[in-house]
mmCIF file of C-alpha atoms and ligand atoms in Angstrom:
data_model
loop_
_atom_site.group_PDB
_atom_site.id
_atom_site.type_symbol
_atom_site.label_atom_id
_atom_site.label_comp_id
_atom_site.label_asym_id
_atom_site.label_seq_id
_atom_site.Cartn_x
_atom_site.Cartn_y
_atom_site.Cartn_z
ATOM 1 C CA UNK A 134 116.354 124.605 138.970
ATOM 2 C CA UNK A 135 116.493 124.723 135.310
ATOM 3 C CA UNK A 136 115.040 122.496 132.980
ATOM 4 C CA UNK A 137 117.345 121.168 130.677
ATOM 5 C CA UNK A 138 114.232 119.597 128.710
ATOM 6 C CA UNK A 139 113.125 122.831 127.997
ATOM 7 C CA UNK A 140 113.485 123.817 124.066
ATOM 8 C CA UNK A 141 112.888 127.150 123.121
ATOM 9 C CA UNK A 142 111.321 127.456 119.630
ATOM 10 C CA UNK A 143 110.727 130.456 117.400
ATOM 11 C CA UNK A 144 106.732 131.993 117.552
ATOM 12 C CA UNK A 145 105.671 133.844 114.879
ATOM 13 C CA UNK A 146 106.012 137.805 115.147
ATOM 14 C CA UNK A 147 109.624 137.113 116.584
ATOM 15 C CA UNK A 148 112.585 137.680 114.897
ATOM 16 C CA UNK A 149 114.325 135.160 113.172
ATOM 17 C CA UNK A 150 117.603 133.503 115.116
ATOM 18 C CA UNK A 151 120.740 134.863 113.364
ATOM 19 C CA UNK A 152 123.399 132.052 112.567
ATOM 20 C CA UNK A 153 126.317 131.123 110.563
ATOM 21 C CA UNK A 154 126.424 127.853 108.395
ATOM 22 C CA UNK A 155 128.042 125.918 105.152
ATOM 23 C CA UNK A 156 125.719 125.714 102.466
ATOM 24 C CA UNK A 157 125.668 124.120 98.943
ATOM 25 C CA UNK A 158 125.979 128.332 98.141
ATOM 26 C CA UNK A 159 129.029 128.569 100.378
ATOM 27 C CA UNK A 160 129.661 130.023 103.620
ATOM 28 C CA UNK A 161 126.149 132.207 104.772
ATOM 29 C CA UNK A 162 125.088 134.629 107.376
ATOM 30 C CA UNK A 163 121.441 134.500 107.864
ATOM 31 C CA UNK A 164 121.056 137.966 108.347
ATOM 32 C CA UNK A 165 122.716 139.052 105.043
ATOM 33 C CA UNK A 166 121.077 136.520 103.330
ATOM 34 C CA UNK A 167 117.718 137.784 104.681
ATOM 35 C CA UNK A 168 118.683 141.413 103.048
ATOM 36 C CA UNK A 169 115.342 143.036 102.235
ATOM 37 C CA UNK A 170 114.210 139.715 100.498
ATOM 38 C CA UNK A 171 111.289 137.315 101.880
ATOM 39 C CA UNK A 172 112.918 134.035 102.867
ATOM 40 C CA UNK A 173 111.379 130.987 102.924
ATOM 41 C CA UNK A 174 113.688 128.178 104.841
ATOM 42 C CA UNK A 175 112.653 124.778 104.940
ATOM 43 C CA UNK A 176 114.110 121.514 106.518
ATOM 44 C CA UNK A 177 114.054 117.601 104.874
ATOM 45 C CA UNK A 178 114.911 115.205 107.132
ATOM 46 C CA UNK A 179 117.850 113.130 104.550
ATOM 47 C CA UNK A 180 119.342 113.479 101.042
ATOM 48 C CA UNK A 181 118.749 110.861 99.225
ATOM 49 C CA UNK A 182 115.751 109.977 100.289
ATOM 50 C CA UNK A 183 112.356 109.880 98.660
ATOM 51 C CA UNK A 184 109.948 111.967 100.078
ATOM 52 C CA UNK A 185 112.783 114.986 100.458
ATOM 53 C CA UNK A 186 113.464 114.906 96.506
ATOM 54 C CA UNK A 187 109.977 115.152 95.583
ATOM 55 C CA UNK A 188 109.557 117.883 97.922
ATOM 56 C CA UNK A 189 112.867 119.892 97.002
ATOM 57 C CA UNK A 190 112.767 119.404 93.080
ATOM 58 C CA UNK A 191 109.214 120.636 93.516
ATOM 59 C CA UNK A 192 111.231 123.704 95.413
ATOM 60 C CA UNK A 193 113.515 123.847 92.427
ATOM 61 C CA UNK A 194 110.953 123.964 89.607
ATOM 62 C CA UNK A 195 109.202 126.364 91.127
ATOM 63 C CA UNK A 196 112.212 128.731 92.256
ATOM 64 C CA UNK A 197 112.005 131.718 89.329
ATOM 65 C CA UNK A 198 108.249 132.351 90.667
ATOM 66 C CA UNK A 199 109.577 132.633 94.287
ATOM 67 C CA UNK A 200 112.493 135.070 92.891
ATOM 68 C CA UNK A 201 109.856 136.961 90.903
ATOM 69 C CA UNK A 202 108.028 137.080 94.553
ATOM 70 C CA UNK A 203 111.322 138.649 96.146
ATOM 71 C CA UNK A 204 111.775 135.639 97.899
ATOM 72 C CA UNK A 205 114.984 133.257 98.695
ATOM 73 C CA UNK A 206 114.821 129.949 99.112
ATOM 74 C CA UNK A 207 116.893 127.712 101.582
ATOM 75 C CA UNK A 208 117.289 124.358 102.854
ATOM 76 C CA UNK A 209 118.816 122.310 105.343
ATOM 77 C CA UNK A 210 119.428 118.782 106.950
ATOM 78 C CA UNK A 211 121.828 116.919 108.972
ATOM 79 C CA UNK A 212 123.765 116.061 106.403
ATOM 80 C CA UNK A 213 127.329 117.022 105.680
ATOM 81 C CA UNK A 214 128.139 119.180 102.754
ATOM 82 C CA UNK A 215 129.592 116.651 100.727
ATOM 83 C CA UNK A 216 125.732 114.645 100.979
ATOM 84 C CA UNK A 217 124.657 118.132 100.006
ATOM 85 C CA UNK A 218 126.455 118.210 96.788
ATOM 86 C CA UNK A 219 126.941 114.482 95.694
ATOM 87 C CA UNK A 220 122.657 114.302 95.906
ATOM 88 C CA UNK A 221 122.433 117.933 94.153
ATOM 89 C CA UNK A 222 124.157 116.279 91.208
ATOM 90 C CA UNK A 223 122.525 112.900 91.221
ATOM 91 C CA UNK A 224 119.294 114.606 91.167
ATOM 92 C CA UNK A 225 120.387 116.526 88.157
ATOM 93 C CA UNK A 226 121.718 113.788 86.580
ATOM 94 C CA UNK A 227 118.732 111.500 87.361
ATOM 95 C CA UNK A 228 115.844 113.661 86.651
ATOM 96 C CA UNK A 229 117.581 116.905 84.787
ATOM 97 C CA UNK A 230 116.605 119.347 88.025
ATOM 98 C CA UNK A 231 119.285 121.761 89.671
ATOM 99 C CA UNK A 232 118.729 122.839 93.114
ATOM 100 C CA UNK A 233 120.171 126.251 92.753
ATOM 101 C CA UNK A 234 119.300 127.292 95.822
ATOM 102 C CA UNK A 235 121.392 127.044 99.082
ATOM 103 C CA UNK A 236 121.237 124.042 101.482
ATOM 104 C CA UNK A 237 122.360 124.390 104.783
ATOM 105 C CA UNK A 238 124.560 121.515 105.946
ATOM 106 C CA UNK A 239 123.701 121.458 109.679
ATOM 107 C CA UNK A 240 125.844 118.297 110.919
ATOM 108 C CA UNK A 241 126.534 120.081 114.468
ATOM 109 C CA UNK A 242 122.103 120.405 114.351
ATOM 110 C CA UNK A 243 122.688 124.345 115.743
ATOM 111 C CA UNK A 244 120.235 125.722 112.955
ATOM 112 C CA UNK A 245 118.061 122.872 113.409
ATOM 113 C CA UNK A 246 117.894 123.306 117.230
ATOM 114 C CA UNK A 247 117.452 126.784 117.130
ATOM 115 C CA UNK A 248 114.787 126.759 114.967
ATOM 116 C CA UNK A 249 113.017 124.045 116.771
ATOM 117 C CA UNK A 250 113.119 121.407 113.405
ATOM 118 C CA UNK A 251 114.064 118.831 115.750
ATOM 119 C CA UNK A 252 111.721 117.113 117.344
ATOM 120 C CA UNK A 253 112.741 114.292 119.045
ATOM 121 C CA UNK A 254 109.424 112.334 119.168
ATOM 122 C CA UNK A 255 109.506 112.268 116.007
ATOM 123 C CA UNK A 256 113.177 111.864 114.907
ATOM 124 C CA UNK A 257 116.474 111.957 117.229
ATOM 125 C CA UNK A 258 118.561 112.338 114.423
ATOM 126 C CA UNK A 259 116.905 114.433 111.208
ATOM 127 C CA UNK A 260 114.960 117.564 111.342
ATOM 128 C CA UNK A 261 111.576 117.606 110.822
ATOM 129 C CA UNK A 262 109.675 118.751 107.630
ATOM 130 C CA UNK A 263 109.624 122.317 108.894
ATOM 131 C CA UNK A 264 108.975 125.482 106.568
ATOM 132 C CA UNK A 265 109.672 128.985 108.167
ATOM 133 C CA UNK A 266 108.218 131.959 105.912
ATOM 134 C CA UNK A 267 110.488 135.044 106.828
ATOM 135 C CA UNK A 268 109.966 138.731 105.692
ATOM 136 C CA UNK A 269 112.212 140.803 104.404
ATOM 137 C CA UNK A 270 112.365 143.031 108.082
ATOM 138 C CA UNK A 271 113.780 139.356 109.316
ATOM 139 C CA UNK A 272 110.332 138.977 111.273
ATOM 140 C CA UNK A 273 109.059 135.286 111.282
ATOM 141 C CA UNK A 274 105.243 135.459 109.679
ATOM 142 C CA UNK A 275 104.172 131.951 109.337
ATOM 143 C CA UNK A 276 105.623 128.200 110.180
ATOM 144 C CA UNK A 277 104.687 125.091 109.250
ATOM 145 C CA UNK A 278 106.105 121.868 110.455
ATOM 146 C CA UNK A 279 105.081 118.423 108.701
ATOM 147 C CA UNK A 280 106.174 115.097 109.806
ATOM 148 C CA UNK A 281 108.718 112.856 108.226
ATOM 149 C CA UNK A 282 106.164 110.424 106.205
ATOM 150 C CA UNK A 283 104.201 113.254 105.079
ATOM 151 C CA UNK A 284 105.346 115.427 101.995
ATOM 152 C CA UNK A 285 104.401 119.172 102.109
ATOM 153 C CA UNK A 286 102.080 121.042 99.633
ATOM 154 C CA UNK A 287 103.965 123.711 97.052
ATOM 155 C CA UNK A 288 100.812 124.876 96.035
ATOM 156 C CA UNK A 289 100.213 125.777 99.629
ATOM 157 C CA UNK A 290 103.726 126.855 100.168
ATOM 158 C CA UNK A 291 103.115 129.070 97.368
ATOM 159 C CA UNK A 292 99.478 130.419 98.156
ATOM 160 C CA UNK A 293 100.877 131.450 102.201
ATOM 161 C CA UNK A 294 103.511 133.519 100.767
ATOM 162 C CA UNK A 295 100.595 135.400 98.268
ATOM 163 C CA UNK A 296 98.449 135.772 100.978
ATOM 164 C CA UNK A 297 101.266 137.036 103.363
ATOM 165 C CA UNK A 298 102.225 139.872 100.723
ATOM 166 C CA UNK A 299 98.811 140.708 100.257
ATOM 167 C CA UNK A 300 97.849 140.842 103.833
ATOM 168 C CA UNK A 301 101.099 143.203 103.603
ATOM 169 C CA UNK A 302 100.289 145.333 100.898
ATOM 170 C CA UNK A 303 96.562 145.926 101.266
ATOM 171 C CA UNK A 304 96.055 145.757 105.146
ATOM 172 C CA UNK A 305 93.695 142.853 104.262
ATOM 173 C CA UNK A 306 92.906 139.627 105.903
ATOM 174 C CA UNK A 307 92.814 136.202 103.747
ATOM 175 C CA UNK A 308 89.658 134.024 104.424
ATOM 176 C CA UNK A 309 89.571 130.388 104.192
ATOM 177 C CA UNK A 310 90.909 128.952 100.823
ATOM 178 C CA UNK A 311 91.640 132.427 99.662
ATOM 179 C CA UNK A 312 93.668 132.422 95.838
ATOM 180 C CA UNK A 313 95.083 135.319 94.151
ATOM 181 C CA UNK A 314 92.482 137.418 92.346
ATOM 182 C CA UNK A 315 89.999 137.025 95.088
ATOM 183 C CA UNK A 316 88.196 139.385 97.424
ATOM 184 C CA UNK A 317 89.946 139.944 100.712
ATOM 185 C CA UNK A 318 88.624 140.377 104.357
ATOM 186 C CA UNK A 319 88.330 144.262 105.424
ATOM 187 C CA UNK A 320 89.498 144.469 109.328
ATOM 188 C CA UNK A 321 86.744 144.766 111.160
ATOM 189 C CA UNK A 322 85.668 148.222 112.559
ATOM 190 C CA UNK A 323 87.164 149.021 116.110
ATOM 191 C CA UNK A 324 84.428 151.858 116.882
ATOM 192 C CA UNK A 325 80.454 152.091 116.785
ATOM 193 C CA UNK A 326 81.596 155.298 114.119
ATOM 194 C CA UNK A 327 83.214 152.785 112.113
ATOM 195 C CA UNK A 328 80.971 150.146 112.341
ATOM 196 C CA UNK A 329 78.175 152.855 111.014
ATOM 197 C CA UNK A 330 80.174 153.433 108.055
ATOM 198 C CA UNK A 331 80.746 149.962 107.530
ATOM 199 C CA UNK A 332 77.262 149.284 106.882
ATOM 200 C CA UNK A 333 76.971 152.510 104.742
ATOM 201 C CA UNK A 334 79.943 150.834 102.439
ATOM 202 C CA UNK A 335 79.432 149.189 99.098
ATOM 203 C CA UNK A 336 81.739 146.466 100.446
ATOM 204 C CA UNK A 337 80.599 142.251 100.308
ATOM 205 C CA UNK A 338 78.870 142.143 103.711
ATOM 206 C CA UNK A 339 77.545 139.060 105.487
ATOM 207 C CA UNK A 340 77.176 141.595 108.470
ATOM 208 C CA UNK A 341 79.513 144.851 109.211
ATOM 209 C CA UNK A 342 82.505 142.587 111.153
ATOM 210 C CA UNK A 343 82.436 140.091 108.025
ATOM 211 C CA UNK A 344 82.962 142.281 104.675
ATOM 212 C CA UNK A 345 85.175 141.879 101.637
ATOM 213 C CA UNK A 346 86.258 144.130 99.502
ATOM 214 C CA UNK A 347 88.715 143.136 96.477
ATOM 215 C CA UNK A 348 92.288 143.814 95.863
ATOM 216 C CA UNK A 349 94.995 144.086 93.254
HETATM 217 C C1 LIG B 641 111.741 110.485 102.792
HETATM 218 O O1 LIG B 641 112.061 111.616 102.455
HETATM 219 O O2 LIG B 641 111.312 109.671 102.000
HETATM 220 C C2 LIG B 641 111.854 110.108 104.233
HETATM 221 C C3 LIG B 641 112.864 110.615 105.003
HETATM 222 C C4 LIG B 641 112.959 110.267 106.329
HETATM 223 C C5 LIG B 641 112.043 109.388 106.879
HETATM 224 C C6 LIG B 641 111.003 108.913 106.105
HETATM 225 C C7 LIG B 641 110.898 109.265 104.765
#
């Protein structure tokens, strides 16, 4: 028999669930929206709440160097569309920020479900702190989920999306704390040929499978 208790959530490398939904932008289709742009879609559990408006005015100020990165920027909760809009102005009005960019208002939960934000140990009722980083083929490249008492970190939301459009661009991997203007990780050689050459290379070695070279 099937197991109703079973919730299917979205893995990185798949694509990412299609939907319609209401937002503060008006009526969107994911998959238009997605349109050749990174995405990065991110759940708060409430407007009007603290945490959440720390987390999506930091969003806001930070939105031109997302759209200088090709990337959208989209939110959601369980709240209606008229939450949406009446906290979208208070914010403004309270601490001169506009979130320009879209929130979903996901009252039915059918974006939230399908993209696994609600998770009921944590909340029954509001979506977790989830951030879903979404290239512009629509593939799914990194998550992150965070739970309600615990703001997320822009600077890290910011650095992911670098190091994904590196990791893009220069067929490079990112080591640990990796920042923009740093060396990146050369893929390690898949042959005793290339491992020869390796060693022969001018590249940052510790040893041929651990070499840097740098990028940009
Ligand atoms: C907050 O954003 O402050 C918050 C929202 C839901 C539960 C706990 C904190």
């Amino acid at each position: 028999m099937e197991n109703q208790n079973v919730v299917t959530m979205p893995r990185i490398g798949d694509p990412a669930p299609d939907f319609k939904a209401m937002t503060t932008q008006g009526m969107i289709q994911f998959s238009e929206f997605i349109k050749d742009s990174w995405v990065i879609l991110f759940s708060h559990p409430a407007d009007f709440t603290p945490v959440c408006t720390t987390e999506m005015t930091g969003f806001a100020l930070r939105e031109d160097e997302f759209t200088k990165l090709n990337t959208k920027l989209i939110g959601l909760s369980i709240d209606s569309i008229h939450s949406h809009v009446a906290w979208v102005n208070n914010v403004r009005e309270k601490m001169g920020i506009l979130m320009k960019f879209p929130i979903i208002a996901d009252i039915d939960m059918k974006v939230s479900k399908l993209y696994g934000m609600l998770q009921p140990g944590e909340s029954e009722t509001a979506a977790v702190r989830a951030v879903f980083f979404i290239d512009p083929n629509g593939k799914i490249r990194l998550i992150m989920y965070y739970p309600l008492n615990v703001g997320r970190n822009m600077d890290e939301i910011m650095r992911a999306l670098l190091a994904l459009q590196a990791a893009d661009k220069y067929k490079v991997a990112l080591p640990l704390n990796w920042q923009p203007g740093e060396k990146a990780i050369v893929p390690p050689p898949k042959t005793i040929d290339e491992m020869e050459e390796r060693l022969k290379s001018d590249y940052e070695m510790i040893d041929f499978y651990l070499a840097k070279k740098p990028i940009g």
